[in-house]
Short mmCIF file of C-alpha atoms in Angstrom, two decimals:
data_model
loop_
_atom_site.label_atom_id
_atom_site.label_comp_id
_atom_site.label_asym_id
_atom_site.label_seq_id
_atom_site.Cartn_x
_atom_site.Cartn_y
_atom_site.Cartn_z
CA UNK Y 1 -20.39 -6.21 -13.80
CA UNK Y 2 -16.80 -6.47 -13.10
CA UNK Y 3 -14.31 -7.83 -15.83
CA UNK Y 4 -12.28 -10.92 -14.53
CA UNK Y 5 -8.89 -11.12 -15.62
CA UNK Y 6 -7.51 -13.35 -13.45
CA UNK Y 7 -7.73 -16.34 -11.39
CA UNK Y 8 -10.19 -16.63 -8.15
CA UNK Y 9 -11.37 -13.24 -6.80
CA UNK Y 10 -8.83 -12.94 -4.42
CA UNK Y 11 -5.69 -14.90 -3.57
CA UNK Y 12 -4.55 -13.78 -0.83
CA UNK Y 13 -1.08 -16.13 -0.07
CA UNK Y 14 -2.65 -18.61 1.86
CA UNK Y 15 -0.21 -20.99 3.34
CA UNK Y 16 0.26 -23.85 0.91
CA UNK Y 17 0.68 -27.12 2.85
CA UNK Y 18 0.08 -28.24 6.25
CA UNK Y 19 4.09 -27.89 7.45
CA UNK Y 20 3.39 -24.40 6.00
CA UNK Y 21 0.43 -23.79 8.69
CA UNK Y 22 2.14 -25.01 11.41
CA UNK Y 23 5.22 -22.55 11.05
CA UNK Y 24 2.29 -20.11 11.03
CA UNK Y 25 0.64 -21.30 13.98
CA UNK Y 26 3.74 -21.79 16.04
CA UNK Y 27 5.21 -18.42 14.91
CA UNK Y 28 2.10 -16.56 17.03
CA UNK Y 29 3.00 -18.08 20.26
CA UNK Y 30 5.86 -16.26 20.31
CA UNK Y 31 6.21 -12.42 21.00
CA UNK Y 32 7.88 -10.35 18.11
CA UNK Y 33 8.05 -7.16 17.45
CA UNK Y 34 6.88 -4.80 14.69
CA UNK Y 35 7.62 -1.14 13.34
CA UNK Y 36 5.26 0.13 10.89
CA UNK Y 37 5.73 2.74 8.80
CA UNK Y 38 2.99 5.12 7.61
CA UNK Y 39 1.17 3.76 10.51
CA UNK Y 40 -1.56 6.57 10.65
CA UNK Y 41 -2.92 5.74 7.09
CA UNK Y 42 -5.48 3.46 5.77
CA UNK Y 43 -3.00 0.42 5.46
CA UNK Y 44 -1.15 0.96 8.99
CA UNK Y 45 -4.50 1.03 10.92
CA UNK Y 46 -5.48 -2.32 9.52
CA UNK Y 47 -1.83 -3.68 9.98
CA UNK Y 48 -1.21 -2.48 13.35
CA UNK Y 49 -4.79 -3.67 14.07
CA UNK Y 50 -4.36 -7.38 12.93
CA UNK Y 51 -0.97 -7.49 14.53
CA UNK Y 52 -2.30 -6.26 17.77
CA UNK Y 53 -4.43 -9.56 17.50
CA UNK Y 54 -2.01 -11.46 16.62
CA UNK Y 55 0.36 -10.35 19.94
CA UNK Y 56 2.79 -8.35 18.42
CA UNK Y 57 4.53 -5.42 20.14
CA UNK Y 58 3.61 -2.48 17.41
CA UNK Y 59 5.41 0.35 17.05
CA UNK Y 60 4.93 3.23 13.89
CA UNK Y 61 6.68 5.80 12.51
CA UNK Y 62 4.80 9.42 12.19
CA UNK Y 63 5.67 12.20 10.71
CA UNK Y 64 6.88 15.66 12.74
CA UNK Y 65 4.12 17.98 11.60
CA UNK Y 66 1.24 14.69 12.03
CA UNK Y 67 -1.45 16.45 14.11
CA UNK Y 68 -1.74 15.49 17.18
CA UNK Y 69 -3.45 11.69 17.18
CA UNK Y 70 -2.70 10.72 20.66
CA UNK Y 71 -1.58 7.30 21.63
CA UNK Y 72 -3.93 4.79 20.62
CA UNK Y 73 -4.25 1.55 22.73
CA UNK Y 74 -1.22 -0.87 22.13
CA UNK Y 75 0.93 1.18 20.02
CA UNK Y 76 4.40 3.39 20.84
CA UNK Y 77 4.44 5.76 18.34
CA UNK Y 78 7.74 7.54 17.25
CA UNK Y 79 8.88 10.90 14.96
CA UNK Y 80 10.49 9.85 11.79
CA UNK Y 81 10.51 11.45 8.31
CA UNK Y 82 11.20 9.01 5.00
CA UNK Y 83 12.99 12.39 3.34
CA UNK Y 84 15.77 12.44 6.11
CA UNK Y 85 16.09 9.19 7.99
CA UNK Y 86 18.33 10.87 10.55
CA UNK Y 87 17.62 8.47 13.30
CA UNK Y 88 16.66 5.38 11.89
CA UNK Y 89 19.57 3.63 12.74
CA UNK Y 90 18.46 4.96 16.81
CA UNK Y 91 15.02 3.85 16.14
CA UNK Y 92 15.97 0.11 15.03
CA UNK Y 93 18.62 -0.54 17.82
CA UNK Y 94 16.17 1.07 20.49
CA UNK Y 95 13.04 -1.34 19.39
CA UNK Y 96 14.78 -4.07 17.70
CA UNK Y 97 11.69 -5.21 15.48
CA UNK Y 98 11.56 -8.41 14.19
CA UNK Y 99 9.72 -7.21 11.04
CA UNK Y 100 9.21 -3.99 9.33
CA UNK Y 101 6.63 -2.61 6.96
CA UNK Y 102 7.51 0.20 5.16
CA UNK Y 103 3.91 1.84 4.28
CA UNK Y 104 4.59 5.42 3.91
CA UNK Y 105 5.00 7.37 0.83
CA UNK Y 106 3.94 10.23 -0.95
CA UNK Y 107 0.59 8.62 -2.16
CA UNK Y 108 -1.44 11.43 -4.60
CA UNK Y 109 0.03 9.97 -7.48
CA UNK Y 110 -2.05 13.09 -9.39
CA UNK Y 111 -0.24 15.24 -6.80
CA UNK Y 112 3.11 13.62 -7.66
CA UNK Y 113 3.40 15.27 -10.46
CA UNK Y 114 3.38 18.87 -8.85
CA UNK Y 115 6.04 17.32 -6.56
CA UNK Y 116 7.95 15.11 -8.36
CA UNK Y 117 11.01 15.67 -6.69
CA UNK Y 118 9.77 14.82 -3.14
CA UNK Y 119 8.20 12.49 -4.54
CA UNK Y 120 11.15 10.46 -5.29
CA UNK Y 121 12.66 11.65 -2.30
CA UNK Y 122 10.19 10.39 0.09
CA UNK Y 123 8.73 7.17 -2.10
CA UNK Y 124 11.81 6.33 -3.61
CA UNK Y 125 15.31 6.80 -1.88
CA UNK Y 126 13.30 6.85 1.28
CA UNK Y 127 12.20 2.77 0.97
CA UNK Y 128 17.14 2.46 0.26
CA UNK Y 129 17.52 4.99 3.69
CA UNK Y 130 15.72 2.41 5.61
CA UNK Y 131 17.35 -0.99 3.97
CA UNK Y 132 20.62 0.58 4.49
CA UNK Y 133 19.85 1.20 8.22
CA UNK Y 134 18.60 -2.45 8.64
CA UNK Y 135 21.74 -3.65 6.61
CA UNK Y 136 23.97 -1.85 9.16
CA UNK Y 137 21.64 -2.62 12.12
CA UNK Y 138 21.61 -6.49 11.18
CA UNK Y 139 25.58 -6.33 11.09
CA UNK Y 140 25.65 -4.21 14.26
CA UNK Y 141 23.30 -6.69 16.25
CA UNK Y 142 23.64 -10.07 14.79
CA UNK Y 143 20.04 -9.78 14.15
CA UNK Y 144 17.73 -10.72 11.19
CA UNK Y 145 14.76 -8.33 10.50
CA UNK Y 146 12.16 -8.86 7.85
CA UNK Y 147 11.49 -6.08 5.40
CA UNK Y 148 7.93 -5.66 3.71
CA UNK Y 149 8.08 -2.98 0.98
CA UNK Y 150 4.81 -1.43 -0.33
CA UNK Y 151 5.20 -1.55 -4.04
CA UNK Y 152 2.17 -0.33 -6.47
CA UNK Y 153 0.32 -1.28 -9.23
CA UNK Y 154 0.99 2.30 -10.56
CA UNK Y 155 4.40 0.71 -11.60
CA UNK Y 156 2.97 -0.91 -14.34
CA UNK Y 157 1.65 2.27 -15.90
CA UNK Y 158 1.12 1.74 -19.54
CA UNK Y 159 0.31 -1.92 -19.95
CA UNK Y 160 0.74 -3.68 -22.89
CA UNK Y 161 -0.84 -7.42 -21.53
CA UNK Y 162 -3.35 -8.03 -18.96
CA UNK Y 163 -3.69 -9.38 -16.27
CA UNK Y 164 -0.27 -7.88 -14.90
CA UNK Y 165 1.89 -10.46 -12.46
CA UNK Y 166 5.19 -10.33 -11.23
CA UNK Y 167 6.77 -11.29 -14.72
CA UNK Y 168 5.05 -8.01 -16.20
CA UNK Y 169 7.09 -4.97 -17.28
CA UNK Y 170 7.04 -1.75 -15.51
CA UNK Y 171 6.43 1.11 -17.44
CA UNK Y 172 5.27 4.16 -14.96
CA UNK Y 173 3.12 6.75 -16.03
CA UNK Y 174 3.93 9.31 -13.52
CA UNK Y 175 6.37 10.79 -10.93
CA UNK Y 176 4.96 8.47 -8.01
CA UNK Y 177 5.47 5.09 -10.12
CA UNK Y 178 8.86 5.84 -10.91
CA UNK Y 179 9.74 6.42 -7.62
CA UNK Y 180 8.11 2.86 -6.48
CA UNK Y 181 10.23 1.21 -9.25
CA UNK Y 182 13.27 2.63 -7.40
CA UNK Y 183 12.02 0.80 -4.67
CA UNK Y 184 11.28 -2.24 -5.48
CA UNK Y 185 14.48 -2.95 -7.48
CA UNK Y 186 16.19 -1.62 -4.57
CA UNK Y 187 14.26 -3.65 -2.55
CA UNK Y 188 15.69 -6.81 -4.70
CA UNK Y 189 19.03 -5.60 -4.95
CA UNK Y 190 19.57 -5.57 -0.86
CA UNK Y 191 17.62 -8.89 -0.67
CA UNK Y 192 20.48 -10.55 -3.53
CA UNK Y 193 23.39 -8.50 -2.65
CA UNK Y 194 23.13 -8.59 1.16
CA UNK Y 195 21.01 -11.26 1.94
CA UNK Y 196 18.31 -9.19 3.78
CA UNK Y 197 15.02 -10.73 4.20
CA UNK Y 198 12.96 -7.99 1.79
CA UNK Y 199 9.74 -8.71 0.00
CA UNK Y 200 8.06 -6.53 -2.45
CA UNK Y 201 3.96 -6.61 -2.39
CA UNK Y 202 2.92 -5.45 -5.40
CA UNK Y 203 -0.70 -4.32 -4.23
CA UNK Y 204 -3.78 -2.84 -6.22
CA UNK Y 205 -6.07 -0.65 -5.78
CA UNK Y 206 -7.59 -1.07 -1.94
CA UNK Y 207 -10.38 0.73 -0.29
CA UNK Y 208 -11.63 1.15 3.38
CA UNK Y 209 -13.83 3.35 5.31
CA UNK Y 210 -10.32 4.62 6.69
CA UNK Y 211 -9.26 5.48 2.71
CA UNK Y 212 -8.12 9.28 3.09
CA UNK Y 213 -10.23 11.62 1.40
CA UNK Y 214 -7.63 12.41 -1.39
CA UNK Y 215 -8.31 9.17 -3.03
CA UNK Y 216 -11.15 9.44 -5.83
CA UNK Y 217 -13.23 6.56 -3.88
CA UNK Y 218 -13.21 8.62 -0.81
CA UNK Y 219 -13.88 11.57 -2.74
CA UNK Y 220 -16.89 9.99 -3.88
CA UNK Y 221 -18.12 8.63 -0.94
CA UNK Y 222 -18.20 11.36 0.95
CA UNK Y 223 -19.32 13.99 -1.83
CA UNK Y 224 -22.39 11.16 -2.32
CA UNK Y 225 -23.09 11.84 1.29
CA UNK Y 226 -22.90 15.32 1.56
CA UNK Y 227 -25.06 15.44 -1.90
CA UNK Y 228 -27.75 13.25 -0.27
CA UNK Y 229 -28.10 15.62 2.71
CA UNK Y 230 -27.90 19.07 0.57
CA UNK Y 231 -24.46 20.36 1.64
CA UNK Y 232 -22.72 20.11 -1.53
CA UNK Y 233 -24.06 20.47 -5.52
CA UNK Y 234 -21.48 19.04 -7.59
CA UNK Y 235 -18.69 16.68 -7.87
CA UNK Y 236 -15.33 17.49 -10.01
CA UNK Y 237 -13.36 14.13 -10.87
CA UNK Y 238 -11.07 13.45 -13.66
CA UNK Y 239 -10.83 10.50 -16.02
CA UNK Y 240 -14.49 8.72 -15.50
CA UNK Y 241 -13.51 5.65 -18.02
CA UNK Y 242 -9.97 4.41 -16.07
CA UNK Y 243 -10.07 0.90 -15.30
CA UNK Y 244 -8.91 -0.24 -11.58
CA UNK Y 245 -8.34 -3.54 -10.04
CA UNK Y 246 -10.34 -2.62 -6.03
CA UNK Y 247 -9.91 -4.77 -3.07
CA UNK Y 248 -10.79 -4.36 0.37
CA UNK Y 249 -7.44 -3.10 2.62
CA UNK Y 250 -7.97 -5.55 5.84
CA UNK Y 251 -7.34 -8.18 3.11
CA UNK Y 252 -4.36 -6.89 1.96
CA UNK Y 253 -2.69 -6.78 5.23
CA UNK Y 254 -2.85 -9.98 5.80
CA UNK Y 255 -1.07 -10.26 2.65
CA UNK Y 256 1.47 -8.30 3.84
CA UNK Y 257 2.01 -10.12 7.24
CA UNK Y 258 1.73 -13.27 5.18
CA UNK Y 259 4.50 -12.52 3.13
CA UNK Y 260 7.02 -12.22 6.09
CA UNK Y 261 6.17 -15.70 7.28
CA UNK Y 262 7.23 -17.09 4.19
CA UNK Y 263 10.12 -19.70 4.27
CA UNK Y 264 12.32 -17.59 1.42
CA UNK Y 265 11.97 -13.97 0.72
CA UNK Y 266 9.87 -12.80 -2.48
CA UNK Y 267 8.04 -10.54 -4.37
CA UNK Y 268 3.89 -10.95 -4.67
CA UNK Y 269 1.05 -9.04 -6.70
CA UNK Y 270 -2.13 -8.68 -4.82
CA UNK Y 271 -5.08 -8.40 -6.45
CA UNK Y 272 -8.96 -9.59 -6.78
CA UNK Y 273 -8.40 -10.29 -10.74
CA UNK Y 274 -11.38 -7.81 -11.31
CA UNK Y 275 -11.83 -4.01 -12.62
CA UNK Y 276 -14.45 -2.00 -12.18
CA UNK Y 277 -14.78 1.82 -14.32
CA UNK Y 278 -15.05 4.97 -12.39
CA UNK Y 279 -18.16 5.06 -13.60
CA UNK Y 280 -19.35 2.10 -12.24
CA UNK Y 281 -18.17 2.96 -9.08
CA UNK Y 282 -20.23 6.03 -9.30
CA UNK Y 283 -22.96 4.02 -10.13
CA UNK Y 284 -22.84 2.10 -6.94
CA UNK Y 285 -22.21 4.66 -5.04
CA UNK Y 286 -24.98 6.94 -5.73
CA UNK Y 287 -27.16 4.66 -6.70
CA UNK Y 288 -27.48 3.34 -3.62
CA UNK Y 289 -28.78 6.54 -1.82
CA UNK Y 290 -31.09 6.62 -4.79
CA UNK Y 291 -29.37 9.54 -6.93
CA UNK Y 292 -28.95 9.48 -10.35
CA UNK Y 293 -24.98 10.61 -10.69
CA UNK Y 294 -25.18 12.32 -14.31
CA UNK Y 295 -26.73 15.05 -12.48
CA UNK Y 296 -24.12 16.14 -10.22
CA UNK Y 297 -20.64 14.75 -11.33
CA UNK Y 298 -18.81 17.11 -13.48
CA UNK Y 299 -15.55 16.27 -15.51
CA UNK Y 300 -12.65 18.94 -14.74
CA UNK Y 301 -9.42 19.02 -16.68
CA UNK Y 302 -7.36 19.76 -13.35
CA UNK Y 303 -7.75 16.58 -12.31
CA UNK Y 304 -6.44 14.52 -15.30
CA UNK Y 305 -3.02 13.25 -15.14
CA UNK Y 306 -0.45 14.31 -18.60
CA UNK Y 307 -0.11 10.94 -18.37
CA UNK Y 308 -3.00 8.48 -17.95
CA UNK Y 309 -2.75 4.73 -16.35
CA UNK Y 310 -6.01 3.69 -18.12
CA UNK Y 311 -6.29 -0.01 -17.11
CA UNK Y 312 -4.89 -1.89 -14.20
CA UNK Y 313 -5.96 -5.50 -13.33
CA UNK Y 314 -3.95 -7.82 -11.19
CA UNK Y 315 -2.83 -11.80 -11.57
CA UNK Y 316 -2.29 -12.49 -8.09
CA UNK Y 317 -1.87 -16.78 -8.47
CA UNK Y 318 1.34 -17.12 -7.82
#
């Protein structure tokens, strides 16, 4: 059983009176424009998805070396890296988004600590290069354009209360949630010092068939799989007792899109109020091919962290 710690299972910013609803409503009829970020992971699938739907013009940032992955129905897909920014400013005055959700990052956070300096370089100072170019684009144009920053639960590192809100302390346990901190405070800073329309969505933990196959829920998935059908023996994970705070990623976009239609600019968590153990998730996951785990999940040192975020669970009421 999962552990609440918060509020309803999910809260996902649903508009809060009717005047609220009708902005909504009467914001789809009209045809805006989005750039996405990060666009060929987990998160920018279900974005670009749900904005398809909702009539947006979608375009998404990929990175030079991104193997070849065409050009999917209803998006216009353009080079970009987060570590250089070089033509940003190009990109925003050729497309002139109305909103734009900066997804990408360097996401291993275990892997950000074997790279900590592009780490910072790519999920840190990348999230100022592109509030500077909207600052300079908005004063170029005239125009106002929405900012939605991906901020982490990983910022909160080593807890000391739980559930964690948006009043909660950051303390970051590794390379990665130091360089979302940067972020999101500089994420603030352009929002109070420049009047830029920037949100911060503090998300948990979110899962997906699209998850990459880096993430340990992936990883288990799949090695489940591959178990069941006697191409693979054993599974190596790390910490088997860390505490996370799982949602499902289609809900979170909406979130994120929610966010933006917001009267003011702000800063949310997003959460389900629930953690689950690794081992639980283990449980479910093999249990439900009918395997007993224990038997083929091994515990290897190379995958702990030097610095362990052992519980995460998210108050997402506000």
């Amino acid at each position: 059983m999962g552990r609440r710690c918060a509020g309803p299972t999910l809260q996902v910013l649903a508009t809060r009176n009717a005047e609220d609803h009708t902005r909504l409503i009467m914001s789809e009829t009209t045809k805006r424009v989005a750039f996405i970020t990060g666009i060929s992971g987990q998160d920018g699938y279900y974005l670009s998805q749900l904005l398809l739907g909702k009539g947006y013009d979608v375009h998404g940032l990929i990175p030079c070396n991104a193997p070849g992955i065409g050009e999917p129905p209803g998006l216009n897909l353009h080079y970009g890296d987060l570590a250089d920014g070089g033509n940003f400013d190009s990109l925003l005055d050729a497309i002139q988004p109305d909103e734009v959700y900066n997804l990408a990052a360097q996401s291993h956070v275990r892997l950000s600590f074997d790279l900590p300096v592009y780490t910072a370089n790519v999920t840190g100072v990348g999230v100022l290069r592109w509030l500077e170019a909207i600052r300079l684009h908005q004063l170029r144009t005239g125009r106002t354009v929405k900012f939605y920053q991906a901020s982490s639960s990983e910022m909160f590192g080593k807890v000391k209360a739980s559930p964690q809100n948006e009043q909660t302390p950051f303390h970051p346990r590794s390379p990665y949630g130091c360089a979302k901190v940067f972020g999101y405070w500089q994420t603030i800073n352009y929002r109070e010092s420049y009047g830029l329309f920037a949100c911060n969505g503090v998300l948990f933990n979110h899962e997906s068939p699209k998850r990459g196959e880096g993430f340990v829920t992936r990883k288990i998935t799949r090695a489940a799989a591959r178990i069941k059908l006697g191409l693979q023996d054993k599974l190596m994970l790390g910490n088997l007792d860390s505490q996370r705070d799982w949602g499902f990623a289609g809900d979170y976009v909406e979130a994120m899109w929610r966010m933006l239609q917001q009267p003011q600019p702000d800063d949310y968590v997003v959460a389900t109020g629930e953690t689950h153990t690794i081992r639980e998730f283990l449980d479910e996951s093999f249990g439900h091919i009918g395997l007993d785990w224990h038997k083929h999940v091994e515990q290897d040192p190379r995958f702990l962290r030097p610095a362990e975020v052992d519980l995460l669970c998210g108050d997402a009421s506000k």
